[in-house]
mmCIF file of C-alpha atoms in Angstrom:
data_model
loop_
_atom_site.group_PDB
_atom_site.id
_atom_site.type_symbol
_atom_site.label_atom_id
_atom_site.label_comp_id
_atom_site.label_asym_id
_atom_site.label_seq_id
_atom_site.Cartn_x
_atom_site.Cartn_y
_atom_site.Cartn_z
ATOM 1 C CA MET A 1 12.307 18.934 1.466
ATOM 2 C CA HIS A 2 9.027 20.481 0.504
ATOM 3 C CA ASP A 3 10.399 21.833 -2.826
ATOM 4 C CA MET A 4 11.580 18.233 -3.345
ATOM 5 C CA ASP A 5 8.584 16.590 -2.885
ATOM 6 C CA HIS A 6 6.841 18.712 -5.384
ATOM 7 C CA ARG A 7 9.647 18.108 -8.051
ATOM 8 C CA LEU A 8 9.511 14.327 -7.509
ATOM 9 C CA LEU A 9 5.721 14.212 -7.718
ATOM 10 C CA ALA A 10 5.820 16.425 -10.853
ATOM 11 C CA ALA A 11 8.480 14.011 -12.350
ATOM 12 C CA LEU A 12 6.520 10.614 -11.634
ATOM 13 C CA ARG A 13 3.099 12.376 -12.471
ATOM 14 C CA ASP A 14 4.408 12.970 -16.045
ATOM 15 C CA CYS A 15 5.105 9.269 -16.508
ATOM 16 C CA GLY A 16 1.347 9.032 -16.303
ATOM 17 C CA ALA A 17 1.418 10.911 -19.794
ATOM 18 C CA ASN A 18 2.210 7.289 -21.281
ATOM 19 C CA PRO A 19 -0.892 5.519 -21.680
ATOM 20 C CA ARG A 20 0.471 2.252 -20.871
ATOM 21 C CA VAL A 21 1.968 3.492 -17.556
ATOM 22 C CA ALA A 22 -1.227 5.536 -16.626
ATOM 23 C CA SER A 23 -3.352 2.326 -17.122
ATOM 24 C CA ALA A 24 -0.922 0.008 -15.209
ATOM 25 C CA ALA A 25 -0.875 2.805 -12.442
ATOM 26 C CA ARG A 26 -4.817 3.179 -12.319
ATOM 27 C CA ALA A 27 -5.007 -0.705 -12.094
ATOM 28 C CA LEU A 28 -2.746 -0.912 -9.164
ATOM 29 C CA SER A 29 -4.393 2.120 -7.486
ATOM 30 C CA TRP A 30 -7.774 0.391 -7.895
ATOM 31 C CA SER A 31 -6.540 -3.018 -6.627
ATOM 32 C CA GLY A 32 -5.055 -1.692 -3.848
ATOM 33 C CA GLU A 33 -8.067 0.320 -2.440
ATOM 34 C CA HIS A 34 -8.806 -0.550 1.015
ATOM 35 C CA GLY A 35 -5.951 -3.150 0.992
ATOM 36 C CA ALA A 36 -7.959 -5.344 -1.232
ATOM 37 C CA LEU A 37 -5.217 -6.947 -3.165
ATOM 38 C CA TRP A 38 -3.293 -7.441 -0.130
ATOM 39 C CA ILE A 39 -6.034 -8.955 1.701
ATOM 40 C CA ALA A 40 -7.099 -11.433 -1.074
ATOM 41 C CA ALA A 41 -3.551 -12.207 -1.461
ATOM 42 C CA GLY A 42 -3.271 -13.274 2.283
ATOM 43 C CA LEU A 43 -6.608 -15.075 2.199
ATOM 44 C CA THR A 44 -5.172 -17.034 -1.146
ATOM 45 C CA GLY A 45 -1.948 -17.827 0.772
ATOM 46 C CA ALA A 46 -4.052 -19.217 3.567
ATOM 47 C CA TYR A 47 -6.244 -21.331 1.279
ATOM 48 C CA VAL A 48 -3.292 -22.526 -0.812
ATOM 49 C CA ASP A 49 -0.698 -23.221 2.107
ATOM 50 C CA ARG A 50 -2.847 -25.049 4.365
ATOM 51 C CA GLU A 51 0.495 -26.000 6.567
ATOM 52 C CA ARG A 52 0.967 -22.323 7.328
ATOM 53 C CA ARG A 53 -2.652 -21.133 7.297
ATOM 54 C CA GLY A 54 -2.504 -19.439 10.540
ATOM 55 C CA ALA A 55 0.354 -17.438 9.636
ATOM 56 C CA TRP A 56 -0.948 -16.208 6.365
ATOM 57 C CA LEU A 57 -4.420 -15.378 8.365
ATOM 58 C CA ARG A 58 -2.062 -13.388 10.831
ATOM 59 C CA GLY A 59 -0.118 -11.564 8.114
ATOM 60 C CA THR A 60 -3.519 -10.622 6.752
ATOM 61 C CA ALA A 61 -4.776 -9.348 10.026
ATOM 62 C CA LEU A 62 -1.411 -7.292 10.535
ATOM 63 C CA THR A 63 -1.932 -6.080 6.703
ATOM 64 C CA VAL A 64 -5.457 -4.747 7.809
ATOM 65 C CA ALA A 65 -4.276 -3.336 11.077
ATOM 66 C CA ALA A 66 -1.641 -1.239 9.385
ATOM 67 C CA HIS A 67 -3.908 0.122 6.867
ATOM 68 C CA LEU A 68 -6.387 1.152 9.612
ATOM 69 C CA VAL A 69 -3.643 2.820 11.626
ATOM 70 C CA SER A 70 -2.748 4.881 8.422
ATOM 71 C CA MET A 71 -6.282 5.772 7.929
ATOM 72 C CA GLY A 72 -6.315 6.992 11.782
ATOM 73 C CA VAL A 73 -3.085 9.043 11.031
ATOM 74 C CA LYS A 74 -4.545 10.605 8.058
ATOM 75 C CA GLN A 75 -7.433 11.713 10.279
ATOM 76 C CA VAL A 76 -4.798 13.474 12.533
ATOM 77 C CA VAL A 77 -2.432 15.005 10.109
ATOM 78 C CA ARG A 78 -5.100 16.050 7.216
ATOM 79 C CA ARG A 79 -2.458 16.824 4.731
ATOM 80 C CA PRO A 80 -4.183 17.949 1.559
ATOM 81 C CA ARG A 81 -3.910 15.909 -1.675
ATOM 82 C CA PRO A 82 -1.604 17.123 -4.263
ATOM 83 C CA ASN A 83 -4.398 17.766 -6.732
ATOM 84 C CA SER A 84 -5.521 20.803 -4.374
ATOM 85 C CA ARG A 85 -2.300 22.420 -5.821
ATOM 86 C CA GLY A 86 -2.911 22.026 -9.654
ATOM 87 C CA VAL A 87 -1.942 18.267 -10.187
ATOM 88 C CA VAL A 88 -4.721 16.695 -12.077
ATOM 89 C CA PRO A 89 -4.832 12.895 -10.883
ATOM 90 C CA LEU A 90 -5.706 10.005 -12.974
ATOM 91 C CA VAL A 91 -7.946 8.487 -10.253
ATOM 92 C CA ARG A 92 -10.360 9.206 -7.689
ATOM 93 C CA THR A 93 -9.674 9.147 -4.186
ATOM 94 C CA SER A 94 -11.882 7.956 -1.307
ATOM 95 C CA GLY A 95 -10.617 10.537 0.955
ATOM 96 C CA ARG A 96 -9.237 13.996 0.730
ATOM 97 C CA HIS A 97 -5.983 13.348 2.972
ATOM 98 C CA SER A 98 -2.771 12.088 1.610
ATOM 99 C CA PHE A 99 -0.340 11.671 4.695
ATOM 100 C CA PRO A 100 0.363 8.886 4.883
ATOM 101 C CA SER A 101 -0.508 6.711 1.901
ATOM 102 C CA SER A 102 -2.685 3.958 2.973
ATOM 103 C CA HIS A 103 -1.936 1.857 -0.212
ATOM 104 C CA ALA A 104 1.652 2.208 0.725
ATOM 105 C CA THR A 105 1.144 1.123 4.242
ATOM 106 C CA SER A 106 -0.871 -1.766 3.190
ATOM 107 C CA ALA A 107 1.464 -2.614 0.512
ATOM 108 C CA ALA A 108 4.649 -2.606 2.624
ATOM 109 C CA ALA A 109 2.826 -4.567 5.532
ATOM 110 C CA ALA A 110 2.038 -7.039 3.069
ATOM 111 C CA ALA A 111 5.521 -7.172 1.521
ATOM 112 C CA VAL A 112 7.106 -7.778 4.954
ATOM 113 C CA ALA A 113 4.393 -10.270 6.380
ATOM 114 C CA TYR A 114 3.870 -12.347 3.245
ATOM 115 C CA GLY A 115 7.761 -12.004 2.369
ATOM 116 C CA ALA A 116 8.358 -14.058 5.420
ATOM 117 C CA LEU A 117 6.313 -16.957 4.354
ATOM 118 C CA GLY A 118 8.260 -18.467 1.563
ATOM 119 C CA PRO A 119 9.321 -18.097 -2.088
ATOM 120 C CA VAL A 120 5.989 -16.899 -3.706
ATOM 121 C CA GLY A 121 5.547 -14.273 -1.139
ATOM 122 C CA ALA A 122 9.406 -13.293 -0.978
ATOM 123 C CA HIS A 123 9.588 -12.880 -5.051
ATOM 124 C CA LEU A 124 6.112 -11.771 -6.039
ATOM 125 C CA VAL A 125 4.886 -9.464 -3.143
ATOM 126 C CA PRO A 126 7.763 -6.966 -2.548
ATOM 127 C CA PRO A 127 8.082 -5.944 -6.363
ATOM 128 C CA LEU A 128 4.053 -5.492 -6.549
ATOM 129 C CA ALA A 129 4.117 -3.662 -3.291
ATOM 130 C CA ALA A 130 6.848 -1.344 -4.822
ATOM 131 C CA ALA A 131 4.844 -0.738 -7.957
ATOM 132 C CA MET A 132 1.812 0.001 -6.018
ATOM 133 C CA CYS A 133 3.779 2.596 -4.020
ATOM 134 C CA VAL A 134 5.000 4.279 -6.971
ATOM 135 C CA SER A 135 1.574 4.066 -8.899
ATOM 136 C CA ARG A 136 0.396 6.512 -6.036
ATOM 137 C CA MET A 137 2.415 9.150 -7.507
ATOM 138 C CA VAL A 138 2.285 8.493 -11.046
ATOM 139 C CA VAL A 139 -1.814 8.930 -10.741
ATOM 140 C CA GLY A 140 -0.688 12.063 -8.922
ATOM 141 C CA VAL A 141 -2.735 11.364 -5.501
ATOM 142 C CA HIS A 142 0.450 11.255 -3.074
ATOM 143 C CA TYR A 143 3.531 13.066 -2.523
ATOM 144 C CA PRO A 144 6.674 11.205 -2.176
ATOM 145 C CA THR A 145 6.820 11.661 1.419
ATOM 146 C CA ASP A 146 3.304 10.137 1.936
ATOM 147 C CA VAL A 147 4.431 7.039 0.274
ATOM 148 C CA ALA A 148 7.587 6.994 2.204
ATOM 149 C CA ALA A 149 5.807 7.455 5.303
ATOM 150 C CA GLY A 150 3.114 4.975 4.585
ATOM 151 C CA ALA A 151 5.624 2.423 3.550
ATOM 152 C CA ALA A 152 7.734 2.755 6.744
ATOM 153 C CA LEU A 153 4.487 2.434 8.776
ATOM 154 C CA GLY A 154 3.184 -0.416 7.249
ATOM 155 C CA ALA A 155 6.714 -2.328 7.337
ATOM 156 C CA LEU A 156 7.174 -1.268 11.107
ATOM 157 C CA THR A 157 3.564 -2.511 11.690
ATOM 158 C CA ALA A 158 4.249 -6.021 9.895
ATOM 159 C CA ARG A 159 7.652 -6.511 11.499
ATOM 160 C CA ALA A 160 6.148 -5.614 15.088
ATOM 161 C CA GLY A 161 3.886 -8.409 14.548
ATOM 162 C CA ALA A 162 5.985 -10.837 13.335
ATOM 163 C CA ALA A 163 6.650 -13.048 16.158
ATOM 164 C CA TRP A 164 2.620 -13.014 16.595
ATOM 165 C CA MET A 165 2.308 -13.945 12.908
ATOM 166 C CA ASN A 166 4.743 -16.743 13.237
ATOM 167 C CA GLY A 167 3.973 -17.870 16.624
ATOM 168 C CA GLY A 168 1.860 -20.924 16.645
ATOM 169 C CA ARG A 169 0.543 -23.192 13.749
ATOM 170 C CA THR A 170 -2.912 -24.117 13.185
ATOM 171 C CA HIS A 171 -4.144 -27.264 11.996
ATOM 172 C CA ALA A 172 -4.995 -27.906 8.367
#
């Protein structure tokens, strides 16, 4: 699996040679730093969808919680980023550890949480979350297994909190 991880990363990182792909991947990586895009999306959903404001805010809290859990796991696992193995990254990172991808964790958590809140969340967030996940390999800062583990962690966290998220309504 280790060799496959390196080969898949190299193939995806090669996509970053295209300037348009590199720009899009950098923009996604930047916007996903510390879950910023997903927090902004959740707060926007809460503002716009007054009827389900509480669910949007709880979904945002689940997304943040998933991100924080991933950061804790990174401190335990301490897997070095690919750039320590000759991969030249297209972006800077806020930390040295790569497993799991916190970008993928918060993206998958948002896809599950916000996806449950209607057509906009269900149709817009999952493809954007998938692009965010792929961008982390295109910019060369995560192995595919980092992204897969992060996405699984985020999805499981949001799924575990689904009853809480959808449990009570708040008044507008």
